[in-house]
């Protein structure tokens, strides 16, 4: 199938599919005309890539672990022990970022609460004779 069909079947934009190829996540066969030719299996691979991106992984990590999945479900099943370590480290980094963002939100809440009440702006033209 060509890139437009893969895009329609997966919901991924053509631009995203080209990016996945640039990152080494997809390896379509090139026809003599230069067109990309994708297989049925690429539909599953794109779904898996999109799941991992939605889970917060970057494409560099996805490239390292993509070959370590099996199954066609929405939640891919890992098959490589080292991949679980990589995913655990990525999750720990995400949790750390979430904690930092929550602390920032709490600080902003405190600053907002401490701000004096703003007096209402006077109506334009009020008290000015015409």
mmCIF file of C-alpha atoms in Angstrom:
data_model
loop_
_atom_site.group_PDB
_atom_site.id
_atom_site.type_symbol
_atom_site.label_atom_id
_atom_site.label_comp_id
_atom_site.label_asym_id
_atom_site.label_seq_id
_atom_site.Cartn_x
_atom_site.Cartn_y
_atom_site.Cartn_z
ATOM 1 C CA UNK A 1 0.000 0.000 0.000
ATOM 2 C CA UNK A 2 1.155 3.553 -0.566
ATOM 3 C CA UNK A 3 1.621 6.223 2.080
ATOM 4 C CA UNK A 4 -1.840 7.773 1.633
ATOM 5 C CA UNK A 5 -3.544 4.426 2.270
ATOM 6 C CA UNK A 6 -1.386 3.801 5.354
ATOM 7 C CA UNK A 7 -2.297 7.265 6.589
ATOM 8 C CA UNK A 8 -6.018 6.601 6.118
ATOM 9 C CA UNK A 9 -5.829 3.208 7.826
ATOM 10 C CA UNK A 10 -3.804 4.351 10.825
ATOM 11 C CA UNK A 11 -4.946 7.937 11.329
ATOM 12 C CA UNK A 12 -1.301 9.076 11.212
ATOM 13 C CA UNK A 13 -0.585 12.032 8.960
ATOM 14 C CA UNK A 14 1.602 11.554 5.902
ATOM 15 C CA UNK A 15 4.073 13.946 7.491
ATOM 16 C CA UNK A 16 4.208 11.752 10.612
ATOM 17 C CA UNK A 17 4.749 8.625 8.533
ATOM 18 C CA UNK A 18 7.662 10.287 6.718
ATOM 19 C CA UNK A 19 9.077 11.368 10.076
ATOM 20 C CA UNK A 20 8.793 7.816 11.418
ATOM 21 C CA UNK A 21 10.771 6.660 8.392
ATOM 22 C CA UNK A 22 13.438 9.335 8.972
ATOM 23 C CA UNK A 23 13.741 8.129 12.565
ATOM 24 C CA UNK A 24 14.177 4.510 11.456
ATOM 25 C CA UNK A 25 10.829 3.395 12.879
ATOM 26 C CA UNK A 26 9.373 2.421 9.498
ATOM 27 C CA UNK A 27 11.248 0.908 6.589
ATOM 28 C CA UNK A 28 9.021 0.915 3.520
ATOM 29 C CA UNK A 29 10.212 -0.626 0.278
ATOM 30 C CA UNK A 30 10.949 1.966 -2.388
ATOM 31 C CA UNK A 31 9.568 1.360 -5.849
ATOM 32 C CA UNK A 32 11.676 2.318 -8.883
ATOM 33 C CA UNK A 33 9.386 5.358 -9.169
ATOM 34 C CA UNK A 34 10.457 6.441 -5.673
ATOM 35 C CA UNK A 35 7.066 5.754 -4.115
ATOM 36 C CA UNK A 36 7.051 4.102 -0.723
ATOM 37 C CA UNK A 37 5.371 0.690 -0.479
ATOM 38 C CA UNK A 38 4.100 -0.359 2.946
ATOM 39 C CA UNK A 39 3.036 -3.821 4.110
ATOM 40 C CA UNK A 40 0.036 -4.900 6.174
ATOM 41 C CA UNK A 41 2.387 -5.295 9.121
ATOM 42 C CA UNK A 42 3.216 -1.604 8.942
ATOM 43 C CA UNK A 43 -0.350 -0.816 10.024
ATOM 44 C CA UNK A 44 0.384 -2.577 13.330
ATOM 45 C CA UNK A 45 3.804 -0.947 13.615
ATOM 46 C CA UNK A 46 2.342 2.551 13.154
ATOM 47 C CA UNK A 47 -0.348 1.830 15.761
ATOM 48 C CA UNK A 48 2.369 0.675 18.155
ATOM 49 C CA UNK A 49 4.494 3.775 17.459
ATOM 50 C CA UNK A 50 1.517 6.042 18.111
ATOM 51 C CA UNK A 51 0.720 4.196 21.353
ATOM 52 C CA UNK A 52 4.294 4.643 22.588
ATOM 53 C CA UNK A 53 4.371 8.324 21.602
ATOM 54 C CA UNK A 54 1.047 8.835 23.415
ATOM 55 C CA UNK A 55 2.652 7.162 26.442
ATOM 56 C CA UNK A 56 5.267 9.919 26.400
ATOM 57 C CA UNK A 57 8.225 8.147 24.813
ATOM 58 C CA UNK A 58 10.459 9.912 22.325
ATOM 59 C CA UNK A 59 11.237 8.408 18.942
ATOM 60 C CA UNK A 60 14.862 7.641 19.875
ATOM 61 C CA UNK A 61 13.707 5.349 22.683
ATOM 62 C CA UNK A 62 10.937 3.913 20.518
ATOM 63 C CA UNK A 63 13.551 3.026 17.876
ATOM 64 C CA UNK A 64 15.488 1.094 20.531
ATOM 65 C CA UNK A 65 12.526 -0.906 21.823
ATOM 66 C CA UNK A 66 10.105 -1.186 18.898
ATOM 67 C CA UNK A 67 11.373 -4.628 17.874
ATOM 68 C CA UNK A 68 10.670 -5.904 21.398
ATOM 69 C CA UNK A 69 6.877 -5.986 21.160
ATOM 70 C CA UNK A 70 4.381 -8.560 20.064
ATOM 71 C CA UNK A 71 0.634 -8.636 19.729
ATOM 72 C CA UNK A 72 -1.834 -6.414 17.938
ATOM 73 C CA UNK A 73 -3.665 -5.045 20.962
ATOM 74 C CA UNK A 74 -3.705 -1.409 22.065
ATOM 75 C CA UNK A 75 -1.240 -2.349 24.805
ATOM 76 C CA UNK A 76 1.759 -4.036 23.198
ATOM 77 C CA UNK A 77 3.368 -6.917 25.099
ATOM 78 C CA UNK A 78 7.103 -6.500 25.757
ATOM 79 C CA UNK A 79 9.367 -9.401 24.790
ATOM 80 C CA UNK A 80 12.832 -8.064 25.746
ATOM 81 C CA UNK A 81 13.942 -7.771 29.369
ATOM 82 C CA UNK A 82 16.219 -4.792 28.640
ATOM 83 C CA UNK A 83 13.261 -2.934 27.160
ATOM 84 C CA UNK A 84 11.394 -3.097 30.460
ATOM 85 C CA UNK A 85 14.389 -1.412 32.128
ATOM 86 C CA UNK A 86 14.396 1.341 29.480
ATOM 87 C CA UNK A 87 10.651 1.881 29.850
ATOM 88 C CA UNK A 88 10.923 1.914 33.647
ATOM 89 C CA UNK A 89 13.640 4.578 33.445
ATOM 90 C CA UNK A 90 11.505 6.644 31.043
ATOM 91 C CA UNK A 91 8.543 6.343 33.406
ATOM 92 C CA UNK A 92 10.659 7.449 36.375
ATOM 93 C CA UNK A 93 11.817 10.501 34.400
ATOM 94 C CA UNK A 94 8.192 11.332 33.543
ATOM 95 C CA UNK A 95 7.164 11.002 37.194
ATOM 96 C CA UNK A 96 9.968 13.377 38.168
ATOM 97 C CA UNK A 97 8.805 15.924 35.591
ATOM 98 C CA UNK A 98 5.226 15.584 36.813
ATOM 99 C CA UNK A 99 6.342 16.231 40.403
ATOM 100 C CA UNK A 100 8.272 19.321 39.313
ATOM 101 C CA UNK A 101 5.259 20.622 37.371
ATOM 102 C CA UNK A 102 2.950 20.003 40.336
ATOM 103 C CA UNK A 103 5.354 21.945 42.580
ATOM 104 C CA UNK A 104 5.383 24.795 40.039
ATOM 105 C CA UNK A 105 1.576 24.804 39.941
ATOM 106 C CA UNK A 106 1.416 24.940 43.742
ATOM 107 C CA UNK A 107 3.840 27.875 43.778
ATOM 108 C CA UNK A 108 1.801 29.729 41.153
ATOM 109 C CA UNK A 109 -1.390 29.031 43.118
ATOM 110 C CA UNK A 110 0.219 30.541 46.220
ATOM 111 C CA UNK A 111 1.380 33.621 44.283
ATOM 112 C CA UNK A 112 -2.063 34.092 42.734
ATOM 113 C CA UNK A 113 -3.749 33.733 46.140
ATOM 114 C CA UNK A 114 -1.346 36.275 47.689
ATOM 115 C CA UNK A 115 -1.989 38.905 45.009
ATOM 116 C CA UNK A 116 -4.079 41.873 46.154
ATOM 117 C CA UNK A 117 -7.557 42.138 44.745
ATOM 118 C CA UNK A 118 -7.577 44.203 41.584
ATOM 119 C CA UNK A 119 -9.977 47.105 41.694
ATOM 120 C CA UNK A 120 -12.409 47.227 38.794
ATOM 121 C CA UNK A 121 -11.401 49.438 35.885
ATOM 122 C CA UNK A 122 -13.470 52.574 35.561
ATOM 123 C CA UNK A 123 -15.890 52.665 32.651
ATOM 124 C CA UNK A 124 -14.424 54.430 29.699
ATOM 125 C CA UNK A 125 -15.828 57.882 29.365
ATOM 126 C CA UNK A 126 -17.489 57.814 32.789
ATOM 127 C CA UNK A 127 -17.580 61.264 34.298
ATOM 128 C CA UNK A 128 -16.307 62.910 31.130
ATOM 129 C CA UNK A 129 -18.754 65.365 29.578
ATOM 130 C CA UNK A 130 -19.524 64.889 25.920
#
